[in-house]
C-alpha positions as a LaTeX table, in Angstrom:
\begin{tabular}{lrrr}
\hline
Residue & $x$ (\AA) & $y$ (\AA) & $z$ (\AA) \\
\hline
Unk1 & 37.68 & 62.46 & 25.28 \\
Unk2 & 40.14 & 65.18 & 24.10 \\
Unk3 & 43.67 & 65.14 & 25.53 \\
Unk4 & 44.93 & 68.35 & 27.41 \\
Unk5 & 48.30 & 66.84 & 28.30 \\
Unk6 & 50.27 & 68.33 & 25.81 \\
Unk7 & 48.85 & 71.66 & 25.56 \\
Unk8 & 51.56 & 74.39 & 26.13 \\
Unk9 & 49.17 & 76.88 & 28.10 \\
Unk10 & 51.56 & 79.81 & 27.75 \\
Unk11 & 51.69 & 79.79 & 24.40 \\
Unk12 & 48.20 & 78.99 & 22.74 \\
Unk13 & 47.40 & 80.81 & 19.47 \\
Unk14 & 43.87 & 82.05 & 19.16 \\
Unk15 & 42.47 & 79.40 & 17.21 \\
Unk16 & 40.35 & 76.13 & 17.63 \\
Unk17 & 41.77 & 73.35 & 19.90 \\
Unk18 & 38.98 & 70.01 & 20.49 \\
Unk19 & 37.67 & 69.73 & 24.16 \\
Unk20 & 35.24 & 67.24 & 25.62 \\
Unk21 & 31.67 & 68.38 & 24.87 \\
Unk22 & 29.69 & 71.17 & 23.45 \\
Unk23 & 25.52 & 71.95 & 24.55 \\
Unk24 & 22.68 & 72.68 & 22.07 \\
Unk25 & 19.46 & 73.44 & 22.38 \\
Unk26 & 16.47 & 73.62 & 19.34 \\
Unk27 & 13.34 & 75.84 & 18.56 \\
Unk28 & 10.64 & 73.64 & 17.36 \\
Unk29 & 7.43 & 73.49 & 17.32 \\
Unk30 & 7.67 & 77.20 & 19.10 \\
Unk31 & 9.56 & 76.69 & 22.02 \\
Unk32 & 12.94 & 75.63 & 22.83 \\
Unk33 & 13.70 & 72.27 & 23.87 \\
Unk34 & 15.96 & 70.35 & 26.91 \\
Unk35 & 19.83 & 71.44 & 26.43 \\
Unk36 & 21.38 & 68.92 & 25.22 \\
Unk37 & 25.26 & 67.14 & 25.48 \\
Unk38 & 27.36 & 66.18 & 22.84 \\
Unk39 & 30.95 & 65.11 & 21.95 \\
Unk40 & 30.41 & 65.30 & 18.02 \\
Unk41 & 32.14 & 68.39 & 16.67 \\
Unk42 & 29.47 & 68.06 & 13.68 \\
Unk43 & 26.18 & 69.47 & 13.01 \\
Unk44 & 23.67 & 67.92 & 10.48 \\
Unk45 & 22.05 & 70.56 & 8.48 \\
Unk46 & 19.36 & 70.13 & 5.83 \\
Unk47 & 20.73 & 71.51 & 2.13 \\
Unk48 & 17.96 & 74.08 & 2.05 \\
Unk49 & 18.31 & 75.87 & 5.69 \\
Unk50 & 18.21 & 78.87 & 5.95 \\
Unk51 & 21.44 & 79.69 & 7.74 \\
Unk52 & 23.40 & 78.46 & 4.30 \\
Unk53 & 20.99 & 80.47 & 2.04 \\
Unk54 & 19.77 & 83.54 & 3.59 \\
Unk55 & 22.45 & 84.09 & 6.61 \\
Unk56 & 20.28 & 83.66 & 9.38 \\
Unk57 & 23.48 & 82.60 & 11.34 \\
Unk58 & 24.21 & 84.83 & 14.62 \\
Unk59 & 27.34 & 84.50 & 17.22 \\
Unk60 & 28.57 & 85.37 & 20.38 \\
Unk61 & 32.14 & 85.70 & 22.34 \\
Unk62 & 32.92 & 85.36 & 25.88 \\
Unk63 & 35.58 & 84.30 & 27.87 \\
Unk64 & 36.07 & 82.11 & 30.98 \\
Unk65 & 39.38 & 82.60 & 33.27 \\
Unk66 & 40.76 & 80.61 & 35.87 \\
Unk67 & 41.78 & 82.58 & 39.14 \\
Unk68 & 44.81 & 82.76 & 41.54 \\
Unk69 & 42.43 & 81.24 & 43.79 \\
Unk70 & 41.77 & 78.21 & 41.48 \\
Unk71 & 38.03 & 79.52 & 40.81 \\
Unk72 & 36.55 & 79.96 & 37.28 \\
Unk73 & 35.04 & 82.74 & 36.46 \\
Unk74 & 32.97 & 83.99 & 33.49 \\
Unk75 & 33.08 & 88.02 & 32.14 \\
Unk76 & 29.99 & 89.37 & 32.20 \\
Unk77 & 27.53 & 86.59 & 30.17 \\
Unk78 & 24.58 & 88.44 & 30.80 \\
Unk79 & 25.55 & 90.97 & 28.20 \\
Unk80 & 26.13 & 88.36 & 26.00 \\
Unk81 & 22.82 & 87.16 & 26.49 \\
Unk82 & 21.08 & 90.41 & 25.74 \\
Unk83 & 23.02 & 91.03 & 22.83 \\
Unk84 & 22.07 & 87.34 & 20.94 \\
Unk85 & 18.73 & 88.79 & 21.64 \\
Unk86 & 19.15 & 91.69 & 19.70 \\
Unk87 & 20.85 & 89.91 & 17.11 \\
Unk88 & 18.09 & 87.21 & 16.89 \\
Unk89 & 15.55 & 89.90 & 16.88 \\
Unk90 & 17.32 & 91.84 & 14.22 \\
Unk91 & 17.36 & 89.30 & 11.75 \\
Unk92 & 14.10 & 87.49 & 12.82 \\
Unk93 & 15.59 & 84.91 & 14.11 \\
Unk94 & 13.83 & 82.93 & 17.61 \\
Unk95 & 15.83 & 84.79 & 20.58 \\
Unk96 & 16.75 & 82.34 & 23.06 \\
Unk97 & 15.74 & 83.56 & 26.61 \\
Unk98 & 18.66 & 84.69 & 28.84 \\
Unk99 & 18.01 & 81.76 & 31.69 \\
Unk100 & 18.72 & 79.25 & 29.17 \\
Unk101 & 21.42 & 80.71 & 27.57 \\
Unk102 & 23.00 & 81.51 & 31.09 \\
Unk103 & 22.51 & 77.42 & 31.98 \\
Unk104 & 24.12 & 76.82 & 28.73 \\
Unk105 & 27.24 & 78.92 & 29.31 \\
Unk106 & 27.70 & 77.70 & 32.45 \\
Unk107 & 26.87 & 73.99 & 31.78 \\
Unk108 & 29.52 & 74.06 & 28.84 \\
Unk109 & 32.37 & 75.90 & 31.01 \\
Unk110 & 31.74 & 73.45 & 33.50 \\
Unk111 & 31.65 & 70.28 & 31.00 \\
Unk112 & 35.14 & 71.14 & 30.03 \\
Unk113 & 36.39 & 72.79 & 33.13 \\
Unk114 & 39.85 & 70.93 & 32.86 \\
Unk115 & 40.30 & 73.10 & 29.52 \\
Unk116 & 40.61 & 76.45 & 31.55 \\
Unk117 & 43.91 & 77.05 & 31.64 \\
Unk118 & 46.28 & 77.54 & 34.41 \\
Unk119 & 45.94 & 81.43 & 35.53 \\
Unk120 & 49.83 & 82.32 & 35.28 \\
Unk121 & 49.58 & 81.02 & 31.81 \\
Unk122 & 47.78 & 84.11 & 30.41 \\
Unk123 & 45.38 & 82.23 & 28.51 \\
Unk124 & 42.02 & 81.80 & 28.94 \\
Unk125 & 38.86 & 79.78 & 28.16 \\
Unk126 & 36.52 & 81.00 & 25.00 \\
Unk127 & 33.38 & 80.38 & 24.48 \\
Unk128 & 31.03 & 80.48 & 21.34 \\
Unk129 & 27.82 & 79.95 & 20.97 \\
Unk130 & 26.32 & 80.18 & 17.29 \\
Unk131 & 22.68 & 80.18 & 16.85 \\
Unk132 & 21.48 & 79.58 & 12.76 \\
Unk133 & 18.14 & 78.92 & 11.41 \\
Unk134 & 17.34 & 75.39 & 10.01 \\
Unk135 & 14.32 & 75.33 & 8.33 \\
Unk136 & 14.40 & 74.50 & 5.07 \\
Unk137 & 13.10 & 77.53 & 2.83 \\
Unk138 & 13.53 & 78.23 & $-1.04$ \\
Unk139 & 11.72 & 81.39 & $-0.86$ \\
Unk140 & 12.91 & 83.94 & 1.58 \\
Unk141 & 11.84 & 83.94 & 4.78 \\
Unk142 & 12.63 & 83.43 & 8.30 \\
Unk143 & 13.12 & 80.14 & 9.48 \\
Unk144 & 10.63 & 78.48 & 12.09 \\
Unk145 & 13.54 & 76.22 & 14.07 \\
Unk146 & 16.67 & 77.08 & 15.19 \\
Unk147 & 19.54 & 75.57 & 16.86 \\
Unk148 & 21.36 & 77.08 & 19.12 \\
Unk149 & 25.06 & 75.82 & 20.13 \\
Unk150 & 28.09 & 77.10 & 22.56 \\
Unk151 & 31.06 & 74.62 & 22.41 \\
Unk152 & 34.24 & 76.10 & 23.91 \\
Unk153 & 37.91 & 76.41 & 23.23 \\
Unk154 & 41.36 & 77.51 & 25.36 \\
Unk155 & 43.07 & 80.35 & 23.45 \\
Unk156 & 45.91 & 82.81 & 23.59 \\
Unk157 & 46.09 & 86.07 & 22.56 \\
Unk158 & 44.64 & 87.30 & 19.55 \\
Unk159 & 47.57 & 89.10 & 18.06 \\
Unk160 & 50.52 & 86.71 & 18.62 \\
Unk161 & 53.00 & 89.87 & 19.67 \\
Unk162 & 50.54 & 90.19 & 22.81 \\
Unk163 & 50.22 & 93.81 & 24.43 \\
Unk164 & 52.01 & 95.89 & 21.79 \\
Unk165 & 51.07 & 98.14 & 19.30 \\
Unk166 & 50.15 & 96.99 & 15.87 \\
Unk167 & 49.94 & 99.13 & 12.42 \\
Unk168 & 45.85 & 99.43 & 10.52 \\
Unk169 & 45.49 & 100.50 & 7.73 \\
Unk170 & 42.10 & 102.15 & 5.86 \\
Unk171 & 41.09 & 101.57 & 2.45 \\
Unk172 & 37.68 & 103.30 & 1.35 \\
Unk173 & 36.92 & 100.78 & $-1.52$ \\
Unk174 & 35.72 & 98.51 & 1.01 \\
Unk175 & 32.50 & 98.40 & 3.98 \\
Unk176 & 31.87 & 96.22 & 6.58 \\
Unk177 & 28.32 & 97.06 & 6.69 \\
Unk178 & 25.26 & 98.72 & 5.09 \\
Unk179 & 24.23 & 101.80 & 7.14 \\
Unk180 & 20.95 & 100.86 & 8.94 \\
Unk181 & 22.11 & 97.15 & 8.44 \\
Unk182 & 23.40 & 94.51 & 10.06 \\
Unk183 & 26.61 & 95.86 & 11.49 \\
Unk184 & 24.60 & 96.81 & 14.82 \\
Unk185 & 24.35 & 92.95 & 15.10 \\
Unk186 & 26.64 & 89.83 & 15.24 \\
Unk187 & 25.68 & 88.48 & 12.32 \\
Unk188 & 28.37 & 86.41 & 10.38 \\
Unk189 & 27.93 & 88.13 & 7.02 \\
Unk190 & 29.39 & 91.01 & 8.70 \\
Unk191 & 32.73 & 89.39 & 8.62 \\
Unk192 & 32.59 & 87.85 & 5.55 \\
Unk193 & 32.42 & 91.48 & 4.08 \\
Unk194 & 35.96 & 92.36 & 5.72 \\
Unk195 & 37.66 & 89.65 & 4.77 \\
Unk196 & 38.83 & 91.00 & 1.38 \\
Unk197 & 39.98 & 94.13 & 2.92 \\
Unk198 & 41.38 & 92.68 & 5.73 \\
Unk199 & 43.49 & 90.25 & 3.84 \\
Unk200 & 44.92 & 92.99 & 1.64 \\
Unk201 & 45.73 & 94.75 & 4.92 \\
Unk202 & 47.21 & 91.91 & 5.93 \\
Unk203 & 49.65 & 91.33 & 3.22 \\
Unk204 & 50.76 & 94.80 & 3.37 \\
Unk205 & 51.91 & 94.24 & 6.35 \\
Unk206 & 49.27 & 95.57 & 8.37 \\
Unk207 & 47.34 & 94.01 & 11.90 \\
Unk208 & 43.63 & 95.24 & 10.76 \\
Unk209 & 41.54 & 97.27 & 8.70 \\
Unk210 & 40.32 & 100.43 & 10.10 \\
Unk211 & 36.73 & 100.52 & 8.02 \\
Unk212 & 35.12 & 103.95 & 7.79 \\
Unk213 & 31.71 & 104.78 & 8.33 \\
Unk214 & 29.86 & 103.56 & 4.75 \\
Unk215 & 27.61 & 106.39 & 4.08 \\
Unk216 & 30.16 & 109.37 & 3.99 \\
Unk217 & 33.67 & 107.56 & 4.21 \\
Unk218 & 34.65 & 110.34 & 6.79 \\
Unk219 & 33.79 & 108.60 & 10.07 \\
Unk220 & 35.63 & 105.97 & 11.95 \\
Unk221 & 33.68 & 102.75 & 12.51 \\
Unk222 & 35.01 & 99.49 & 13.71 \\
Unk223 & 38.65 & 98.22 & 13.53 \\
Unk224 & 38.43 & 94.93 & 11.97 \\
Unk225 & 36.28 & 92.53 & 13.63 \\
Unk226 & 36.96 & 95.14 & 17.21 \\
Unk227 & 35.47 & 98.26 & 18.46 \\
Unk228 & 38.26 & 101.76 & 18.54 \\
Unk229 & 38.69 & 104.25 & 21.24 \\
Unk230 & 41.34 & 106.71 & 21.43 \\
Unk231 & 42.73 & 108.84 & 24.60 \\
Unk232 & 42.99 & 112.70 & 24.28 \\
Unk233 & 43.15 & 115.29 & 26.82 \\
Unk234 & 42.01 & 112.83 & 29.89 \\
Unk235 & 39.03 & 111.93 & 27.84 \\
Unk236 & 37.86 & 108.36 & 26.10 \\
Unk237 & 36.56 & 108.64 & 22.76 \\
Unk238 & 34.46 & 105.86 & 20.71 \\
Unk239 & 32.57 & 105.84 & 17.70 \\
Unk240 & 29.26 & 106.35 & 17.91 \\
Unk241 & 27.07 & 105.27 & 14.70 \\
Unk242 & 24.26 & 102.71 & 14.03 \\
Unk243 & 26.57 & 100.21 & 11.96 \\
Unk244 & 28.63 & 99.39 & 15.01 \\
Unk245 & 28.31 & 96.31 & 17.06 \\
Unk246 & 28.37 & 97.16 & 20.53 \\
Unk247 & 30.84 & 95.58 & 22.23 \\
Unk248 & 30.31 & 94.42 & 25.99 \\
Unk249 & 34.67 & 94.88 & 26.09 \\
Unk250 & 34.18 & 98.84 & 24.79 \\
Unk251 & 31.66 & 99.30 & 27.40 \\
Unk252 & 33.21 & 98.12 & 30.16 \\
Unk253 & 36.09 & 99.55 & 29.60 \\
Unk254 & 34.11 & 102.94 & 29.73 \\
Unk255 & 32.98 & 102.22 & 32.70 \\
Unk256 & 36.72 & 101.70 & 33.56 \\
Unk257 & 37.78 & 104.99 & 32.29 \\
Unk258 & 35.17 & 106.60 & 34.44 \\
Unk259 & 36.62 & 104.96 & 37.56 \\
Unk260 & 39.90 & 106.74 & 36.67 \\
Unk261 & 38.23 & 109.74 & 36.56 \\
Unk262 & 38.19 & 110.33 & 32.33 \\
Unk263 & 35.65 & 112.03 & 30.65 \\
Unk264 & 33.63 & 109.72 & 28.44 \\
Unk265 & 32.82 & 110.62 & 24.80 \\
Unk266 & 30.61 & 108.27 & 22.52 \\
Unk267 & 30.22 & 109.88 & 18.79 \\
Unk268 & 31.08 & 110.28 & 15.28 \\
Unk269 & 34.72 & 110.48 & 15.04 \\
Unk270 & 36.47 & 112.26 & 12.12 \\
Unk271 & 39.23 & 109.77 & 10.89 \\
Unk272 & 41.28 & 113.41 & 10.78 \\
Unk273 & 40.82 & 113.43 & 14.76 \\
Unk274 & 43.90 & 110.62 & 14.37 \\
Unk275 & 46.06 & 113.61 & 14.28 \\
Unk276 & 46.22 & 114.78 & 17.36 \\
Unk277 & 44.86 & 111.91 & 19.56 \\
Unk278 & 47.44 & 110.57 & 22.38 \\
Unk279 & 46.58 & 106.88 & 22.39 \\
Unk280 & 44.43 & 104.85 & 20.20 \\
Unk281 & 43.25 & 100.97 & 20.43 \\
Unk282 & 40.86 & 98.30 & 19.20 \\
Unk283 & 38.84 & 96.51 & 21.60 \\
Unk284 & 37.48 & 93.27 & 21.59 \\
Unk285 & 36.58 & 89.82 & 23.65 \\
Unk286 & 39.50 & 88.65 & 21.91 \\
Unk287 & 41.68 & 91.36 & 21.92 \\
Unk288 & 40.66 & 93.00 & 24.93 \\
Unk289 & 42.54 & 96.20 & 24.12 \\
Unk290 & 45.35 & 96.26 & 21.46 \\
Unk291 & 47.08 & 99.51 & 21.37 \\
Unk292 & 47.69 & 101.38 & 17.60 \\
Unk293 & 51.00 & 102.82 & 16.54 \\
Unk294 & 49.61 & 104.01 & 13.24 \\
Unk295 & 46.97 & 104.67 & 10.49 \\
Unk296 & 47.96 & 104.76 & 7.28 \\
Unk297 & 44.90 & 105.99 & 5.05 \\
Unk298 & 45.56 & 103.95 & 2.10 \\
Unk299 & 43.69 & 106.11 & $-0.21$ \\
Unk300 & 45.28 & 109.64 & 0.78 \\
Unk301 & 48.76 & 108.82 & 1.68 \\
Unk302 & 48.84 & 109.79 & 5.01 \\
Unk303 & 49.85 & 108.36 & 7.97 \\
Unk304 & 48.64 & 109.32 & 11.61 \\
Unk305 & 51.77 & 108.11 & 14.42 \\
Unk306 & 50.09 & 107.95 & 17.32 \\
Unk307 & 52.54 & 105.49 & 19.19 \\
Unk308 & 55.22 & 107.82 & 18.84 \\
Unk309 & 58.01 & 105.65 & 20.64 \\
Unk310 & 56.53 & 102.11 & 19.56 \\
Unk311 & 54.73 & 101.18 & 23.03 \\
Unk312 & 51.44 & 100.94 & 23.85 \\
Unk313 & 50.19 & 104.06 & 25.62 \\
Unk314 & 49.64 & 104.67 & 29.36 \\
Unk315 & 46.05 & 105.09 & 30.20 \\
Unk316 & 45.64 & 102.24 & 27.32 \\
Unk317 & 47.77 & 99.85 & 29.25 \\
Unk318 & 46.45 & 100.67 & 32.77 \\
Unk319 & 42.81 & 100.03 & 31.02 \\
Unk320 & 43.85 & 96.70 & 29.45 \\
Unk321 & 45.51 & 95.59 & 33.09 \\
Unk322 & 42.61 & 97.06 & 35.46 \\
Unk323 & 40.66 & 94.85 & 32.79 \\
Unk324 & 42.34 & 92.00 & 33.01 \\
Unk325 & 42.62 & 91.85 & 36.94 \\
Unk326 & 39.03 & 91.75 & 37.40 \\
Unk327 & 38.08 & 88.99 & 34.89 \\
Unk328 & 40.88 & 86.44 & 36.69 \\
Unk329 & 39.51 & 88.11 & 40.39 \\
Unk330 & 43.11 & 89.89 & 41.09 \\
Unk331 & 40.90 & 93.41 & 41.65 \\
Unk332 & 37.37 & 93.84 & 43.28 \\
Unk333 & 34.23 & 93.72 & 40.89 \\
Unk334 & 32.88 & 96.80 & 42.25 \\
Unk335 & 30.34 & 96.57 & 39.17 \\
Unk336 & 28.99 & 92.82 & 39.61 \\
Unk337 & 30.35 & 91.78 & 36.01 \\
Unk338 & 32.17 & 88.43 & 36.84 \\
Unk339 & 30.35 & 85.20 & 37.36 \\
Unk340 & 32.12 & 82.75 & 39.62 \\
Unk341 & 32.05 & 79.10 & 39.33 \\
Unk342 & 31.69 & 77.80 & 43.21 \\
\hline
\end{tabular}
């Protein structure tokens, strides 16, 4: 079994630590089989399947937190569950019904429940399952089996400064997505396509790309691998366009924004709007909500300061905290999102 004795819970980077098992489950024969338990961190995968050929390889990201009151609990997995269907569907791919994946989540979490980590650490449990197609095909098509896997792993936060505000930059050479793609899913080949730009960000000094929308190049779209809002005049604005993934983070934090009594505004969103927008963020499962100092539009030479004094704005930080709380059970979930491990 892994060891957990020397793991420094307060300070975990967001990256891949062992832990004791991982659960799979396969489509054959058309239906999906037992779940099953292993300890191998390998898969075997025939050289034709279609996962390494024709990217039928879909994700998901969760998180599991460990309470003051020593309970686990899991953030909202039935989103998750609908949105693996979507992706499955999207790229005809065998959607796993949401029972099984629920069992899965919950089996896995509770496999390698001594991974949680402590609540006053700040950390918290992830959780990824990855479902690819494994049929081997020459010829394009869709795949007839599938595996589906969720192994888990404790992280930290994603940006290793924590809850402060970060610089993006946007460069317009460069899409994450086709419009009427595959953005509106998790499919991996939607990353792949920001790496380049996000790499050049990177060494420039910058957290994140800020990708435009790929039709016009006048529209915001997603901030690296996160969803954006921005604050301005009491209300909460996000991008609205059908090469987003929705994120189950963006939405509830809408839903948060409502219970402080903002205004709620999904829609296209000029990249000019930066200009005179209070607070902007990117939001994520693994971010949860980093605040934005700055945009610098590679292409143009301008830069939009929205974090005019270098922290992370108000109604940004209370959303991020009233967040936070009710995923580790420190405020009521008034909206049922939280499974708790008994």
């Amino acid at each position: 079994m892994a060891n957990n004795e020397n793991i420094d819970w307060s300070h975990l980077p967001f990256g891949y630590i062992k832990t004791d098992y991982n659960v799979r489950c396969t489509f054959k024969d058309g239906k999906w089989g037992e779940i099953e338990v292993s300890d191998s961190e390998q898969i075997s995968l025939h050289i034709a399947a279609t996962c390494l050929h024709y990217g039928q390889a879909i994700f998901e990201g969760m998180k599991a937190f460990r309470g003051r009151d020593g309970k686990i609990r899991i953030f909202r997995p039935d989103e998750n569950a609908q949105r693996i269907q979507r992706s499955a569907r999207g790229v005809m791919m065998e959607p796993i019904p949401a029972e099984k994946f629920l069992e899965m989540v919950e089996k896995v979490v509770r496999l390698n429940e001594r991974f949680v980590p402590p609540y006053e650490s700040g950390s918290s449990l992830y959780i990824r399952p990855v479902e690819v197609g494994i049929t081997p095909r020459v010829g394009v098509r869709p795949a007839n089996e599938y595996t589906l896997i969720i192994f888990v792993t404790p992280v930290g936060p994603y940006f290793k400064d924590g809850f402060k505000p970060t610089k993006v930059a946007v460069y317009r050479e460069y899409d994450r997505a086709a419009p009427c793609g595959t953005g509106r899913w998790k499919v991996g080949g939607n990353y792949a396509g920001g790496l380049a730009a996000t790499e050049r960000a990177h060494a420039a000094g910058y957290s994140a790309v800020l990708f435009l929308d790929p039709k016009e190049k006048k529209y915001i779209d997603e901030c690296g691998p996160a969803n954006f809002f921005a604050i301005k005049d009491n209300t909460y604005i996000t991008p609205k366009s059908n090469s987003i993934l929705p994120s189950v983070t963006n939405k509830s934090l809408q839903q948060i924004a409502k219970d402080m009594g903002l205004a709620v505004e999904c829609r296209p969103m000029l990249l000019e709007e930066l200009a005179d927008v209070e607070e902007a963020a990117e939001c994520g499962t693994a971010a949860v909500a980093a605040p934005i100092s700055e945009v610098a539009d590679m292409d143009n030479g301008i830069v939009y300061k929205i974090a005019k004094d270098g922290k992370p704005g108000p109604v940004t930080t209370q959303l991020y905290h009233h967040l936070l709380a009710i995923q580790k059970g420190d405020e009521p979930d008034k909206h049922g999102w939280v499974k708790v491990l008994d």
